[in-house]
mmCIF file of C-alpha atoms in Angstrom:
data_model
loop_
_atom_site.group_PDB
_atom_site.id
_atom_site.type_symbol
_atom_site.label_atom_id
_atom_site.label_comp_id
_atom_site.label_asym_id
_atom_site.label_seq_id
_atom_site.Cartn_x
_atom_site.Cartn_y
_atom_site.Cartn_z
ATOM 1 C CA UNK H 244 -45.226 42.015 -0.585
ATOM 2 C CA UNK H 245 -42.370 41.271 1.422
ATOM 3 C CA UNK H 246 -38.991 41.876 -0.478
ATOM 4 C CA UNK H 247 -37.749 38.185 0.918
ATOM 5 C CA UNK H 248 -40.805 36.399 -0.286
ATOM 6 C CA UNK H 249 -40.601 37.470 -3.692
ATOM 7 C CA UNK H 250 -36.908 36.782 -4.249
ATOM 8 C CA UNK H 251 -37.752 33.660 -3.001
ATOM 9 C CA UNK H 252 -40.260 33.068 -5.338
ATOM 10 C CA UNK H 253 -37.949 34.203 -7.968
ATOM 11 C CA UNK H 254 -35.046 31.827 -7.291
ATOM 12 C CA UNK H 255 -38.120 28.736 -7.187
ATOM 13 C CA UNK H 256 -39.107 29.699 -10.613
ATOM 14 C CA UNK H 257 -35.816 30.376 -11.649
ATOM 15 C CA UNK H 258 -35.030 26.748 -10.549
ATOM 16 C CA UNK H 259 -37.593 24.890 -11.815
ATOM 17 C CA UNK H 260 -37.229 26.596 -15.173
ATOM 18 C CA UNK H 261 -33.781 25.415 -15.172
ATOM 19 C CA UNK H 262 -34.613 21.780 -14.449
ATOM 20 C CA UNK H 263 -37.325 21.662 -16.907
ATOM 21 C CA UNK H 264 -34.212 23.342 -19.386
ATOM 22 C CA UNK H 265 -32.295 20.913 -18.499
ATOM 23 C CA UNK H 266 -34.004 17.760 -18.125
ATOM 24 C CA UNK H 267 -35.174 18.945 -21.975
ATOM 25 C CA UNK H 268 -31.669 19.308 -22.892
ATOM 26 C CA UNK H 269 -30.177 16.329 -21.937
ATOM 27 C CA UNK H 270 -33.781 14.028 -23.048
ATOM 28 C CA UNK H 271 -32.719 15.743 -26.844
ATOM 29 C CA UNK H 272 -28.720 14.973 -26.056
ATOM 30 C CA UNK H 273 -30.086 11.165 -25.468
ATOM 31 C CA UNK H 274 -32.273 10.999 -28.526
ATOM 32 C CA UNK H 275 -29.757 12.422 -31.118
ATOM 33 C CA UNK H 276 -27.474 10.038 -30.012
ATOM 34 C CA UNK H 277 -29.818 7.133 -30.484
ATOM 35 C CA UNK H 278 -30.876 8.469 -33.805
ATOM 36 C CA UNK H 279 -26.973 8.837 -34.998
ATOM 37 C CA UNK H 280 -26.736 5.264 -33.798
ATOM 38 C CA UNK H 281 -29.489 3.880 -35.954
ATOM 39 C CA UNK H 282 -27.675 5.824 -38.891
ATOM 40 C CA UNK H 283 -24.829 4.349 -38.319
ATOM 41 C CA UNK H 284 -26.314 0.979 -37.973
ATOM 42 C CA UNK H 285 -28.479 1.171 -40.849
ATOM 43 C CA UNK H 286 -25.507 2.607 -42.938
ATOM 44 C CA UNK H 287 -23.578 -1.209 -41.811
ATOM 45 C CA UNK H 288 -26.410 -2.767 -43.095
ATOM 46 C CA UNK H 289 -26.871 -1.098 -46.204
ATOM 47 C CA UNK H 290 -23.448 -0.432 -47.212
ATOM 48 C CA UNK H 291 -22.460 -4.068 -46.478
ATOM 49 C CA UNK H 292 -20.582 -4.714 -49.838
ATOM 50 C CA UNK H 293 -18.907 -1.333 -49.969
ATOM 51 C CA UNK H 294 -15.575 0.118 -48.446
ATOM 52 C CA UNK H 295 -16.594 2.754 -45.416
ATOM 53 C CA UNK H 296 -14.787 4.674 -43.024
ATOM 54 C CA UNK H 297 -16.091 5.521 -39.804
ATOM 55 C CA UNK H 298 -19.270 7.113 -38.416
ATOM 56 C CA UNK H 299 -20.986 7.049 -42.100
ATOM 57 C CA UNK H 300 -24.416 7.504 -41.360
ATOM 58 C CA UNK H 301 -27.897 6.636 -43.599
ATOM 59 C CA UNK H 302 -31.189 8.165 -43.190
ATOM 60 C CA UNK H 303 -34.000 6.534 -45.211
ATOM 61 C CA UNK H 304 -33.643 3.861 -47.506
ATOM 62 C CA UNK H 305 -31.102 3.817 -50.043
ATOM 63 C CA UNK H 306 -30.368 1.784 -53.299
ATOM 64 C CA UNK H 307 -27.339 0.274 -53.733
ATOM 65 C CA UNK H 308 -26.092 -1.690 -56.240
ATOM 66 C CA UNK H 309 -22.266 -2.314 -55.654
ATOM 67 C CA UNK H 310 -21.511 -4.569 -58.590
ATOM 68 C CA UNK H 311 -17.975 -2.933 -58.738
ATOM 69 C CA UNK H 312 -16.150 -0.640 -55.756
ATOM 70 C CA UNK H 313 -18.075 1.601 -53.562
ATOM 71 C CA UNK H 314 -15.417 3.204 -51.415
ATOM 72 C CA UNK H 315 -16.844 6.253 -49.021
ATOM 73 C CA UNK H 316 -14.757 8.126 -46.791
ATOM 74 C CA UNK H 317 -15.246 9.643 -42.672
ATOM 75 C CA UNK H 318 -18.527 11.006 -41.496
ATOM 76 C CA UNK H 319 -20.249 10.667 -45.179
ATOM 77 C CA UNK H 320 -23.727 11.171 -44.696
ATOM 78 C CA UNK H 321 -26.033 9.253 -47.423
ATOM 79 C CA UNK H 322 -29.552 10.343 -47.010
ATOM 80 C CA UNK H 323 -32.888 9.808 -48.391
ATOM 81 C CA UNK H 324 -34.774 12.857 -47.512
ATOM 82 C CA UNK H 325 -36.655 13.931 -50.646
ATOM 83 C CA UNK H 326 -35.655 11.104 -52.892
ATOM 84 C CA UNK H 327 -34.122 7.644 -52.694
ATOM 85 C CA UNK H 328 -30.352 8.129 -52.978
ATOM 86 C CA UNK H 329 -28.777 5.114 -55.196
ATOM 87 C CA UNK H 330 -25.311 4.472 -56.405
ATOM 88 C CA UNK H 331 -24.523 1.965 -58.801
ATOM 89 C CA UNK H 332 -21.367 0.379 -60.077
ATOM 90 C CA UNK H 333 -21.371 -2.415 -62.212
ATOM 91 C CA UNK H 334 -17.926 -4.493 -62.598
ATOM 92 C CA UNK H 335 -14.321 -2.606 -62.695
ATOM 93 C CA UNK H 336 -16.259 0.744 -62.212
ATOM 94 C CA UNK H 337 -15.661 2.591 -58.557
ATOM 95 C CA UNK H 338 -17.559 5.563 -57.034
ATOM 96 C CA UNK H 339 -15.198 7.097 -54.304
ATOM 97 C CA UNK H 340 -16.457 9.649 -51.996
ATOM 98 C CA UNK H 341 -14.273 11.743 -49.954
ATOM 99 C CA UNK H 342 -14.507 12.511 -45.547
ATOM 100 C CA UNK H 343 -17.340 14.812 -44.282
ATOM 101 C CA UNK H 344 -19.219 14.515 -47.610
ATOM 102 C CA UNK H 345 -23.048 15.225 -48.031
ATOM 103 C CA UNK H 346 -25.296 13.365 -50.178
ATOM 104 C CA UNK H 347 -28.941 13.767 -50.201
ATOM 105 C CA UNK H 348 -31.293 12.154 -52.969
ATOM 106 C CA UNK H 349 -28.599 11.682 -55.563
ATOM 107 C CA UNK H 350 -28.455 9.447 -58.083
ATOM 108 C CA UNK H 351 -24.826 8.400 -58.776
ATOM 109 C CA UNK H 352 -24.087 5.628 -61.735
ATOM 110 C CA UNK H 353 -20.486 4.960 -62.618
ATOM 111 C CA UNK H 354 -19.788 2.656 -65.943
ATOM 112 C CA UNK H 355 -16.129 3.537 -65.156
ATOM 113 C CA UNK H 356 -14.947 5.788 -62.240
ATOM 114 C CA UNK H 357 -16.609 8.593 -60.440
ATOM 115 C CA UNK H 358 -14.787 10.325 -57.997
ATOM 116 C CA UNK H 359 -16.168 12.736 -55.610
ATOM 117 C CA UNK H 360 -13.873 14.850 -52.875
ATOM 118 C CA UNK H 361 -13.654 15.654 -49.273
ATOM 119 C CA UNK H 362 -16.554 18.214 -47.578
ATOM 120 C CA UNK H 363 -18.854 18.235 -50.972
ATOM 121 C CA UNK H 364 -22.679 18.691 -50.435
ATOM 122 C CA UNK H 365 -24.872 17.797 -53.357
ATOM 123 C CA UNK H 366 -28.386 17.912 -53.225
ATOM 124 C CA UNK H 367 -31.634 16.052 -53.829
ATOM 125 C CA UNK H 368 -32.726 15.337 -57.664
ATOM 126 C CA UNK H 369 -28.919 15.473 -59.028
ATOM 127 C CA UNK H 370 -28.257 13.106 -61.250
ATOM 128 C CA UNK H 371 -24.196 12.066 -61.698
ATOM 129 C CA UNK H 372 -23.568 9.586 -64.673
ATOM 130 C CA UNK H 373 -20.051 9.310 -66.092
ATOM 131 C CA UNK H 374 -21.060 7.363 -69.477
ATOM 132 C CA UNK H 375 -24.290 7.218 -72.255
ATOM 133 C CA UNK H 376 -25.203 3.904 -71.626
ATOM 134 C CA UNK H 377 -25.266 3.224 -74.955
ATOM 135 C CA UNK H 378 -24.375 4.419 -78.245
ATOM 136 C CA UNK H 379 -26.592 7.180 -80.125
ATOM 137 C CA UNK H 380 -26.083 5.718 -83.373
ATOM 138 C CA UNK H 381 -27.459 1.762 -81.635
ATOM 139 C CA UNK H 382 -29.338 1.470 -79.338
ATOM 140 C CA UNK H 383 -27.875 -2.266 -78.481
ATOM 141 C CA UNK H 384 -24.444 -1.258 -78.595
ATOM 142 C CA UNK H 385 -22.497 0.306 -75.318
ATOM 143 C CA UNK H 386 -22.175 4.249 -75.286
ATOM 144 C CA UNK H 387 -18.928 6.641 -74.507
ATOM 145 C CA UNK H 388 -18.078 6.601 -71.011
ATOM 146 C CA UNK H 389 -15.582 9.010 -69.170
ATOM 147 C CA UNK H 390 -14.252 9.424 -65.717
ATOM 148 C CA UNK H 391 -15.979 12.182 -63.376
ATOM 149 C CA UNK H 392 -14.040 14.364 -61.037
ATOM 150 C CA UNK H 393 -15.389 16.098 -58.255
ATOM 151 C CA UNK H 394 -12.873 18.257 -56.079
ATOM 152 C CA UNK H 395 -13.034 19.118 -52.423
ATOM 153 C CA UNK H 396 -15.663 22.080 -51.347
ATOM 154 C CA UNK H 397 -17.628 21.702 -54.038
ATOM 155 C CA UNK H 398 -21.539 22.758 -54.006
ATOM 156 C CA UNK H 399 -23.901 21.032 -56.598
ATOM 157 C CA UNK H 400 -27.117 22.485 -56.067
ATOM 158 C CA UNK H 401 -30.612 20.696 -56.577
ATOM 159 C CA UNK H 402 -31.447 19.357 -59.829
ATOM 160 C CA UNK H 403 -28.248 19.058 -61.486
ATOM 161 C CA UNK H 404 -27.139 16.657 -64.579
ATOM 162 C CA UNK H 405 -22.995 16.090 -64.065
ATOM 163 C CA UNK H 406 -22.192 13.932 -67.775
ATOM 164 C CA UNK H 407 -19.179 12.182 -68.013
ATOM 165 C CA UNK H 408 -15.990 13.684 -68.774
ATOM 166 C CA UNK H 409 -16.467 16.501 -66.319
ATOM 167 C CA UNK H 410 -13.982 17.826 -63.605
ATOM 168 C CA UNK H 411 -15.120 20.070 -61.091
ATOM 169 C CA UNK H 412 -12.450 22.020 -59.647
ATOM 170 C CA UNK H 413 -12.376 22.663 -55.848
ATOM 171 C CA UNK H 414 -14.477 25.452 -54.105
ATOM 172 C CA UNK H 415 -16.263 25.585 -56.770
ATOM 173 C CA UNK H 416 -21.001 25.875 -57.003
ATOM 174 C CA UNK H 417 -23.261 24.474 -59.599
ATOM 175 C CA UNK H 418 -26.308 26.244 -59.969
ATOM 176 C CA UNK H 419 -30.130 24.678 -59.303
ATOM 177 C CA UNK H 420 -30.693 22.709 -62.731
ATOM 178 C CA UNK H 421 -27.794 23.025 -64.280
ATOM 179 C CA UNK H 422 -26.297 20.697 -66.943
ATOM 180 C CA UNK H 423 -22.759 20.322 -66.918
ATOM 181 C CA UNK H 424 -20.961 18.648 -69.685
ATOM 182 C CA UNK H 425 -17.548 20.911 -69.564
ATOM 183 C CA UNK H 426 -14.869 21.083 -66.728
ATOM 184 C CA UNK H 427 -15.203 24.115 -64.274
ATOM 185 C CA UNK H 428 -12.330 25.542 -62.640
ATOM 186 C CA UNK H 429 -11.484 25.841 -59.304
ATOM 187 C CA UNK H 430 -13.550 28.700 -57.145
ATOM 188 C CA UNK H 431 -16.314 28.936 -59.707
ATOM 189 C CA UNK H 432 -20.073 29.507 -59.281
ATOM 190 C CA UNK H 433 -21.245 28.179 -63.165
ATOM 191 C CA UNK H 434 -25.093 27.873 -64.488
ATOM 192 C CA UNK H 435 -27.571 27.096 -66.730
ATOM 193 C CA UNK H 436 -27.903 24.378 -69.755
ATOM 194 C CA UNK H 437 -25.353 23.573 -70.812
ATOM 195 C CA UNK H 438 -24.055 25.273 -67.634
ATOM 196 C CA UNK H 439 -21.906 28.273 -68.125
ATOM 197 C CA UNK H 440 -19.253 31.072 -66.020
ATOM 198 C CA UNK H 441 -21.437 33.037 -63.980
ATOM 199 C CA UNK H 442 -18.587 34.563 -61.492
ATOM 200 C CA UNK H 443 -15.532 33.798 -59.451
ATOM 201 C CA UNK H 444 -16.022 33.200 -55.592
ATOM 202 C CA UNK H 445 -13.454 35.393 -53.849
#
């Protein structure tokens, strides 16, 4: 085969792979930013009575009951992937969540103020409830309620139970299914039920 032909044929293929690359490339570019859109559209429309920075995005269909103050910081993402995420406040309560947070699934109920930091990722099937709704002793009567704080860089893995009272200090990871009615300190990976020190993160 002649040597010129075949680098010819080369550079064609070469070329039309790199169209086809790129026309790909810039046809995903396109639809990401018409997805991010719709979150951020969606998140207008369903975080309508709450406080929100910019570029907060939804996926899915929340629940949201803002009877008090629902105040979320930059680039929170709220989303819906395995379960319904829903945060509640009823009046004088506040849930505040901090810039670049992640929140997938969670259910987050504050009877009096539950605070939650900047770049914290919890995950589907945690439940984060800062009072006992009612009293153990009747049924009719209103329980203990505490504040909740969750520092910066925190990690709550899947399945968690966060009761009121806690603070969670920053850095710090909560083990899949963990109960946590005690504070943990900062840089902490804790466990278990009730969840317990498991190590330091270095």
């Amino acid at each position: 085969m002649n040597i010129w032909k075949e680098l010819k044929d080369i550079k064609v293929e070469y070329t039309d792979r790199y169209e086809k690359r790129k026309k790909a490339g810039l046809w995903s570019m396109f639809k990401d930013i018409i997805i991010g859109l719709i979150r951020i559209l969606r998140a207008k429309y369903y975080l309508r009575n709450c406080k929100t920075g910019t570029h907060v995005s939804i996926k899915g269909i929340p629940k949201i009951g803002a009877l008090g103050k629902i105040e979320i910081g930059n680039w929170v993402r709220i989303w819906s992937d395995v379960n319904k995420a829903q945060l509640y406040t009823i009046p004088g309560s506040e849930i505040i969540i901090g810039d670049n947070s992640r929140i997938n699934g969670v259910h987050i109920s504050a009877q009096e103020s539950i605070t939650i930091g900047k770049n914290v990722r919890i995950a589907p099937n945690t439940i984060i409830i800062d009072s006992d709704f009612h009293s153990i002793s009747d049924h009719f009567a209103p329980g203990k309620s505490a504040p909740i704080i969750i520092e910066d860089d925190v990690w709550i893995a899947m399945g968690c139970i966060i009761l009121k009272g806690v603070h969670i200090g920053k850095g710090s990871v909560v083990a899949a299914g963990s109960v946590v009615t005690k504070n943990i300190p900062p840089d902490s990976v804790y466990g278990g039920v009730p969840a317990k020190f498991i190590k330091k993160i270095k």
